PDB file of C-alpha atoms in Angstrom:
ATOM      1  CA  MET A   1     105.266  98.039  81.123  1.00 44.00           C
ATOM      2  CA  MET A   2     105.131  95.110  82.923  1.00 48.00           C
ATOM      3  CA  VAL A   3     107.808  95.972  85.250  1.00 49.00           C
ATOM      4  CA  SER A   4     106.308  99.479  85.745  1.00 64.00           C
ATOM      5  CA  PHE A   5     103.061  97.363  87.077  1.00 65.00           C
ATOM      6  CA  PHE A   6     104.816  95.778  89.738  1.00 65.00           C
ATOM      7  CA  ASP A   7     106.595  98.796  90.797  1.00 65.00           C
ATOM      8  CA  GLN A   8     103.925  99.660  93.359  1.00 66.00           C
ATOM      9  CA  PHE A   9     104.707  96.320  95.299  1.00 68.00           C
ATOM     10  CA  ALA A  10     108.252  97.780  95.863  1.00 71.00           C
ATOM     11  CA  SER A  11     108.927  99.234  99.819  1.00 72.00           C
ATOM     12  CA  PRO A  12     109.428 102.822  98.968  1.00 73.00           C
ATOM     13  CA  LEU A  13     112.763 104.441 100.272  1.00 73.00           C
ATOM     14  CA  TYR A  14     113.275 108.256 101.421  1.00 72.00           C
ATOM     15  CA  LEU A  15     116.807 109.074 101.958  1.00 73.00           C
ATOM     16  CA  GLY A  16     117.457 105.075 102.485  1.00 73.00           C
ATOM     17  CA  ILE A  17     114.814 104.919 105.096  1.00 73.00           C
ATOM     18  CA  PRO A  18     112.144 102.101 104.246  1.00 75.00           C
ATOM     19  CA  LEU A  19     109.069 104.143 104.542  1.00 76.00           C
ATOM     20  CA  ILE A  20     106.903 100.549 105.029  1.00 79.00           C
ATOM     21  CA  ALA A  21     107.758 101.171 108.772  1.00 78.00           C
ATOM     22  CA  ILE A  22     105.624 104.371 108.578  1.00 78.00           C
ATOM     23  CA  ALA A  23     102.861 102.747 106.762  1.00 79.00           C
ATOM     24  CA  ILE A  24     102.958 100.030 109.552  1.00 82.00           C
ATOM     25  CA  THR A  25     102.632 102.335 112.240  1.00 80.00           C
ATOM     26  CA  LEU A  26     100.095 104.668 110.968  1.00 78.00           C
ATOM     27  CA  PRO A  27      96.762 102.837 111.127  1.00 79.00           C
ATOM     28  CA  TRP A  28      97.210 103.241 115.147  1.00 77.00           C
ATOM     29  CA  VAL A  29      97.048 106.771 115.141  1.00 78.00           C
ATOM     30  CA  LEU A  30      93.714 106.850 112.993  1.00 77.00           C
ATOM     31  CA  TYR A  31      91.455 105.387 115.711  1.00 76.00           C
ATOM     32  CA  PRO A  32      90.171 107.514 118.328  1.00 70.00           C
ATOM     33  CA  THR A  33      90.777 106.478 122.023  1.00 70.00           C
ATOM     34  CA  PRO A  34      87.808 105.965 124.225  1.00 66.00           C
ATOM     35  CA  SER A  35      87.325 108.274 126.820  1.00 68.00           C
ATOM     36  CA  SER A  36      86.341 107.456 130.383  1.00 72.00           C
ATOM     37  CA  ARG A  37      83.370 109.852 129.958  1.00 72.00           C
ATOM     38  CA  TRP A  38      79.768 107.576 130.410  1.00 70.00           C
ATOM     39  CA  ILE A  39      78.653 109.214 126.905  1.00 68.00           C
ATOM     40  CA  ASN A  40      81.298 109.111 123.965  1.00 71.00           C
ATOM     41  CA  ASN A  41      80.413 110.453 120.659  1.00 74.00           C
ATOM     42  CA  ARG A  42      78.968 108.647 117.909  1.00 79.00           C
ATOM     43  CA  LEU A  43      82.397 107.166 115.687  1.00 76.00           C
ATOM     44  CA  ILE A  44      83.750 105.507 119.258  1.00 78.00           C
ATOM     45  CA  THR A  45      79.877 104.235 120.038  1.00 80.00           C
ATOM     46  CA  VAL A  46      80.018 102.538 116.496  1.00 82.00           C
ATOM     47  CA  GLN A  47      83.564 101.689 116.922  1.00 80.00           C
ATOM     48  CA  GLY A  48      82.973  99.969 120.351  1.00 82.00           C
ATOM     49  CA  TRP A  49      79.451  98.088 118.849  1.00 85.00           C
ATOM     50  CA  LEU A  50      81.249  96.559 115.685  1.00 86.00           C
ATOM     51  CA  ILE A  51      84.458  95.512 117.900  1.00 85.00           C
ATOM     52  CA  ASN A  52      82.005  93.751 120.622  1.00 87.00           C
ATOM     53  CA  ARG A  53      80.020  91.952 117.911  1.00 87.00           C
ATOM     54  CA  PHE A  54      83.355  90.695 116.188  1.00 85.00           C
ATOM     55  CA  THR A  55      84.681  89.187 119.251  1.00 86.00           C
ATOM     56  CA  ASN A  56      81.170  87.815 120.231  1.00 85.00           C
ATOM     57  CA  GLN A  57      81.387  85.795 116.718  1.00 84.00           C
ATOM     58  CA  LEU A  58      85.081  85.093 116.949  1.00 82.00           C
ATOM     59  CA  MET A  59      85.016  83.813 120.407  1.00 82.00           C
ATOM     60  CA  LEU A  60      81.819  81.313 120.093  1.00 81.00           C
ATOM     61  CA  ALA A  61      83.616  78.573 119.147  1.00 74.00           C
ATOM     62  CA  LEU A  62      86.584  78.802 121.851  1.00 78.00           C
ATOM     63  CA  ASN A  63      86.220  78.025 125.390  1.00 77.00           C
ATOM     64  CA  MET A  64      87.526  79.861 128.397  1.00 79.00           C
ATOM     65  CA  GLY A  65      90.844  79.109 127.735  1.00 75.00           C
ATOM     66  CA  GLY A  66      90.775  80.819 124.018  1.00 78.00           C
ATOM     67  CA  HIS A  67      89.083  83.817 125.258  1.00 83.00           C
ATOM     68  CA  LYS A  68      92.983  85.206 126.393  1.00 85.00           C
ATOM     69  CA  TRP A  69      93.530  85.556 122.818  1.00 86.00           C
ATOM     70  CA  ALA A  70      90.453  87.754 121.853  1.00 87.00           C
ATOM     71  CA  LEU A  71      92.384  91.377 122.372  1.00 87.00           C
ATOM     72  CA  LEU A  72      95.348  89.981 120.209  1.00 89.00           C
ATOM     73  CA  LEU A  73      92.746  88.577 117.273  1.00 90.00           C
ATOM     74  CA  VAL A  74      90.713  91.887 117.336  1.00 89.00           C
ATOM     75  CA  SER A  75      93.354  93.946 117.470  1.00 89.00           C
ATOM     76  CA  LEU A  76      95.412  92.161 114.542  1.00 91.00           C
ATOM     77  CA  MET A  77      91.872  92.120 112.569  1.00 90.00           C
ATOM     78  CA  ILE A  78      91.407  95.957 112.466  1.00 89.00           C
ATOM     79  CA  PHE A  79      95.090  96.710 111.933  1.00 90.00           C
ATOM     80  CA  LEU A  80      94.754  94.266 108.654  1.00 92.00           C
ATOM     81  CA  ILE A  81      91.746  95.963 107.477  1.00 91.00           C
ATOM     82  CA  THR A  82      93.376  99.716 108.082  1.00 90.00           C
ATOM     83  CA  ILE A  83      96.224  98.408 106.340  1.00 90.00           C
ATOM     84  CA  ASN A  84      94.440  97.067 103.375  1.00 90.00           C
ATOM     85  CA  MET A  85      91.766  99.747 103.203  1.00 90.00           C
ATOM     86  CA  LEU A  86      94.754 102.579 103.091  1.00 87.00           C
ATOM     87  CA  GLY A  87      96.556 100.439 100.300  1.00 85.00           C
ATOM     88  CA  LEU A  88      93.464 101.484  98.107  1.00 87.00           C
ATOM     89  CA  LEU A  89      94.078 105.412  97.811  1.00 85.00           C
ATOM     90  CA  PRO A  90      95.975 106.683  95.252  1.00 81.00           C
ATOM     91  CA  TYR A  91      99.827 107.050  95.774  1.00 79.00           C
ATOM     92  CA  THR A  92     100.048 104.647  98.600  1.00 80.00           C
ATOM     93  CA  PHE A  93     101.773 101.515  99.331  1.00 81.00           C
ATOM     94  CA  THR A  94     100.202  98.471 101.026  1.00 85.00           C
ATOM     95  CA  PRO A  95     102.453  96.274 103.569  1.00 87.00           C
ATOM     96  CA  THR A  96     100.111  93.541 103.298  1.00 88.00           C
ATOM     97  CA  THR A  97     101.445  92.810  99.622  1.00 87.00           C
ATOM     98  CA  GLN A  98     104.406  91.736 101.026  1.00 87.00           C
ATOM     99  CA  LEU A  99     104.963  88.165 101.836  1.00 87.00           C
ATOM    100  CA  SER A 100     107.942  88.650 104.296  1.00 87.00           C
ATOM    101  CA  LEU A 101     105.112  90.630 106.434  1.00 88.00           C
ATOM    102  CA  ASN A 102     102.501  88.707 106.465  1.00 91.00           C
ATOM    103  CA  MET A 103     104.805  85.922 107.166  1.00 92.00           C
ATOM    104  CA  GLY A 104     105.746  87.265 110.268  1.00 91.00           C
ATOM    105  CA  PHE A 105     102.518  87.932 111.383  1.00 92.00           C
ATOM    106  CA  ALA A 106     101.506  84.219 110.739  1.00 93.00           C
ATOM    107  CA  VAL A 107     104.502  81.755 111.704  1.00 94.00           C
ATOM    108  CA  PRO A 108     104.957  83.663 115.600  1.00 94.00           C
ATOM    109  CA  LEU A 109     100.917  83.417 116.026  1.00 93.00           C
ATOM    110  CA  TRP A 110     100.678  79.732 114.406  1.00 93.00           C
ATOM    111  CA  LEU A 111     103.377  78.392 116.212  1.00 93.00           C
ATOM    112  CA  ALA A 112     101.999  79.862 119.329  1.00 92.00           C
ATOM    113  CA  THR A 113      99.088  77.708 118.570  1.00 90.00           C
ATOM    114  CA  VAL A 114     100.805  74.912 118.471  1.00 90.00           C
ATOM    115  CA  ILE A 115     103.133  75.379 121.663  1.00 91.00           C
ATOM    116  CA  ILE A 116     100.028  76.196 123.691  1.00 89.00           C
ATOM    117  CA  GLY A 117      98.433  72.393 122.443  1.00 86.00           C
ATOM    118  CA  MET A 118     101.708  70.799 123.113  1.00 87.00           C
ATOM    119  CA  ARG A 119     101.925  71.961 126.523  1.00 88.00           C
ATOM    120  CA  ASN A 120      98.011  71.733 127.828  1.00 85.00           C
ATOM    121  CA  GLN A 121      97.239  68.462 125.934  1.00 84.00           C
ATOM    122  CA  PRO A 122      99.828  67.260 124.180  1.00 81.00           C
ATOM    123  CA  THR A 123      97.728  63.719 123.549  1.00 82.00           C
ATOM    124  CA  VAL A 124      94.993  65.332 121.637  1.00 79.00           C
ATOM    125  CA  ALA A 125      97.518  67.806 119.960  1.00 78.00           C
ATOM    126  CA  LEU A 126      99.414  64.666 118.577  1.00 80.00           C
ATOM    127  CA  GLY A 127      96.226  62.671 117.888  1.00 78.00           C
ATOM    128  CA  HIS A 128      95.100  65.434 115.147  1.00 77.00           C
ATOM    129  CA  LEU A 129      97.998  63.877 113.083  1.00 80.00           C
ATOM    130  CA  LEU A 130      96.529  60.694 113.038  1.00 79.00           C
ATOM    131  CA  PRO A 131      92.693  60.403 112.201  1.00 75.00           C
ATOM    132  CA  GLU A 132      90.586  58.188 114.263  1.00 75.00           C
ATOM    133  CA  GLY A 133      90.022  54.574 112.533  1.00 76.00           C
ATOM    134  CA  THR A 134      92.703  54.887 110.360  1.00 75.00           C
ATOM    135  CA  PRO A 135      93.549  51.476 109.103  1.00 81.00           C
ATOM    136  CA  ILE A 136      97.265  50.237 110.471  1.00 81.00           C
ATOM    137  CA  PRO A 137      99.300  50.187 106.921  1.00 83.00           C
ATOM    138  CA  LEU A 138      97.995  53.711 106.187  1.00 80.00           C
ATOM    139  CA  ILE A 139      99.245  55.045 109.678  1.00 81.00           C
ATOM    140  CA  PRO A 140     102.859  55.736 108.882  1.00 84.00           C
ATOM    141  CA  VAL A 141     101.584  57.714 105.222  1.00 86.00           C
ATOM    142  CA  LEU A 142      98.612  59.882 106.840  1.00 85.00           C
ATOM    143  CA  ILE A 143     101.232  60.896 109.910  1.00 86.00           C
ATOM    144  CA  ILE A 144     103.471  62.534 107.338  1.00 88.00           C
ATOM    145  CA  ILE A 145     100.690  64.053 105.381  1.00 88.00           C
ATOM    146  CA  GLU A 146      98.882  65.349 108.382  1.00 86.00           C
ATOM    147  CA  THR A 147     102.343  66.702 109.732  1.00 88.00           C
ATOM    148  CA  ILE A 148     103.158  68.258 106.264  1.00 90.00           C
ATOM    149  CA  SER A 149      99.824  69.690 106.192  1.00 88.00           C
ATOM    150  CA  LEU A 150     100.134  71.229 109.856  1.00 88.00           C
ATOM    151  CA  PHE A 151     103.570  73.061 108.626  1.00 91.00           C
ATOM    152  CA  ILE A 152     101.990  74.277 105.622  1.00 93.00           C
ATOM    153  CA  ARG A 153      99.042  76.681 107.672  1.00 91.00           C
ATOM    154  CA  PRO A 154     101.443  79.475 108.422  1.00 92.00           C
ATOM    155  CA  LEU A 155     102.483  79.533 104.696  1.00 93.00           C
ATOM    156  CA  ALA A 156      98.827  79.352 103.439  1.00 92.00           C
ATOM    157  CA  LEU A 157      97.868  82.477 105.396  1.00 92.00           C
ATOM    158  CA  GLY A 158     100.496  84.409 104.376  1.00 92.00           C
ATOM    159  CA  VAL A 159     100.467  83.366 100.848  1.00 92.00           C
ATOM    160  CA  ARG A 160      96.429  83.807 100.537  1.00 92.00           C
ATOM    161  CA  LEU A 161      96.928  87.444 102.213  1.00 92.00           C
ATOM    162  CA  THR A 162      99.721  88.349  99.880  1.00 91.00           C
ATOM    163  CA  ALA A 163      98.077  86.753  96.426  1.00 90.00           C
ATOM    164  CA  ASN A 164      94.264  88.052  97.073  1.00 91.00           C
ATOM    165  CA  LEU A 165      96.040  91.611  97.591  1.00 90.00           C
ATOM    166  CA  THR A 166      98.368  91.155  94.846  1.00 89.00           C
ATOM    167  CA  ALA A 167      95.863  90.340  92.119  1.00 89.00           C
ATOM    168  CA  GLY A 168      93.937  93.041  93.134  1.00 88.00           C
ATOM    169  CA  HIS A 169      95.800  95.766  92.676  1.00 87.00           C
ATOM    170  CA  LEU A 170      97.124  94.248  89.704  1.00 88.00           C
ATOM    171  CA  LEU A 171      93.893  93.887  88.246  1.00 89.00           C
ATOM    172  CA  ILE A 172      92.832  97.853  89.026  1.00 89.00           C
ATOM    173  CA  GLN A 173      96.204  99.137  87.367  1.00 86.00           C
ATOM    174  CA  LEU A 174      95.813  97.424  84.299  1.00 88.00           C
ATOM    175  CA  ILE A 175      91.920  98.153  83.724  1.00 90.00           C
ATOM    176  CA  ALA A 176      93.084 101.955  84.640  1.00 88.00           C
ATOM    177  CA  THR A 177      95.444 101.930  82.254  1.00 88.00           C
ATOM    178  CA  ALA A 178      93.157 100.468  79.673  1.00 89.00           C
ATOM    179  CA  VAL A 179      90.929 103.476  80.370  1.00 90.00           C
ATOM    180  CA  PHE A 180      93.569 106.431  79.834  1.00 88.00           C
ATOM    181  CA  VAL A 181      94.527 104.256  76.666  1.00 88.00           C
ATOM    182  CA  LEU A 182      91.137 103.774  75.093  1.00 88.00           C
ATOM    183  CA  LEU A 183      89.585 107.384  76.310  1.00 87.00           C
ATOM    184  CA  PRO A 184      90.710 109.080  73.005  1.00 86.00           C
ATOM    185  CA  MET A 185      90.494 106.474  70.635  1.00 87.00           C
ATOM    186  CA  MET A 186      86.966 104.747  71.862  1.00 88.00           C
ATOM    187  CA  PRO A 187      85.299 106.937  74.570  1.00 86.00           C
ATOM    188  CA  THR A 188      82.002 104.533  74.866  1.00 90.00           C
ATOM    189  CA  VAL A 189      84.282 101.889  75.370  1.00 89.00           C
ATOM    190  CA  ALA A 190      86.597 103.488  77.836  1.00 88.00           C
ATOM    191  CA  ILE A 191      83.777 104.578  79.758  1.00 91.00           C
ATOM    192  CA  LEU A 192      82.466 100.975  80.039  1.00 92.00           C
ATOM    193  CA  THR A 193      85.542 100.214  81.313  1.00 91.00           C
ATOM    194  CA  ALA A 194      86.044 102.673  83.565  1.00 91.00           C
ATOM    195  CA  THR A 195      82.530 101.405  85.304  1.00 93.00           C
ATOM    196  CA  VAL A 196      84.053  98.002  85.151  1.00 92.00           C
ATOM    197  CA  LEU A 197      87.139  99.692  87.538  1.00 90.00           C
ATOM    198  CA  PHE A 198      84.451 101.200  89.479  1.00 92.00           C
ATOM    199  CA  LEU A 199      82.670  98.031  90.442  1.00 93.00           C
ATOM    200  CA  LEU A 200      86.367  96.231  90.781  1.00 92.00           C
ATOM    201  CA  THR A 201      87.206  98.983  93.277  1.00 91.00           C
ATOM    202  CA  LEU A 202      84.200  97.849  95.262  1.00 93.00           C
ATOM    203  CA  LEU A 203      85.246  94.634  95.039  1.00 93.00           C
ATOM    204  CA  GLU A 204      88.306  95.309  96.607  1.00 92.00           C
ATOM    205  CA  VAL A 205      87.103  97.036  99.423  1.00 92.00           C
ATOM    206  CA  ALA A 206      85.213  94.231 100.022  1.00 93.00           C
ATOM    207  CA  VAL A 207      88.247  91.835  99.722  1.00 92.00           C
ATOM    208  CA  ALA A 208      90.205  93.920 101.651  1.00 91.00           C
ATOM    209  CA  MET A 209      87.997  93.630 104.791  1.00 91.00           C
ATOM    210  CA  ILE A 210      87.201  89.817 103.699  1.00 93.00           C
ATOM    211  CA  GLN A 211      90.839  88.503 103.666  1.00 92.00           C
ATOM    212  CA  ALA A 212      91.557  90.361 106.888  1.00 92.00           C
ATOM    213  CA  TYR A 213      88.544  88.467 108.713  1.00 91.00           C
ATOM    214  CA  VAL A 214      89.667  85.213 106.880  1.00 92.00           C
ATOM    215  CA  PHE A 215      93.339  85.443 108.519  1.00 93.00           C
ATOM    216  CA  VAL A 216      92.114  85.788 112.142  1.00 92.00           C
ATOM    217  CA  LEU A 217      89.237  83.508 111.358  1.00 90.00           C
ATOM    218  CA  LEU A 218      91.542  80.665 110.402  1.00 91.00           C
ATOM    219  CA  LEU A 219      93.939  81.619 113.432  1.00 90.00           C
ATOM    220  CA  SER A 220      91.192  81.142 115.838  1.00 89.00           C
ATOM    221  CA  LEU A 221      90.368  77.680 114.275  1.00 87.00           C
ATOM    222  CA  TYR A 222      93.871  76.555 114.858  1.00 89.00           C
ATOM    223  CA  LEU A 223      93.762  78.143 118.402  1.00 88.00           C
ATOM    224  CA  GLN A 224      90.477  76.048 118.926  1.00 85.00           C
ATOM    225  CA  GLU A 225      92.111  72.902 118.357  1.00 83.00           C
ATOM    226  CA  ASN A 226      94.566  73.156 120.562  1.00 81.00           C
ATOM    227  CA  VAL A 227      92.920  75.025 123.797  1.00 76.00           C
TER     228      VAL A 227
END
């Protein structure tokens, strides 16, 4: 039984071809492309308004140098939200439950922020490794601790997204299994459990959006330290 619970996180294959590639490319097909007309339909108007609001909120703490990242960060957040939301549908696969995919997003983007900081302002970037006013005997220890925390950042980004989505999917499957088991024996308890399942599904929809936002927000904070 426990093996079947974790089978949903295995990348599906069709004729030996991993379908994770289709799951990654599908979200880009679902969004309507803006037209060159002055007046768009309601869907494109709402989509553009939401993207503009999020971009303004995300770029608020960054200077003009960090605004070059706006397109990349906003596209990444929309991409993650779409993948996470599609993964909540029945008989679907969520690529962001794979740690390898999340690390593939986190490590290059984190490394890019570090390289930008070392290239543009190396003194300030290295100064983050040693807080101001540190006693001299603690300097070597703090430098080691701050260096370790710096290299843990991409791992924390990937593990946070993977763990939250994996835990939510497992919990939904466990409660859904309990509903089917309890339905013939205790219908009242099964109905109450199904209500909990519905509320948990709504919570997972919020988690899917919040985790994508947190992923991009932390990247923007790392960028803020280096631009």
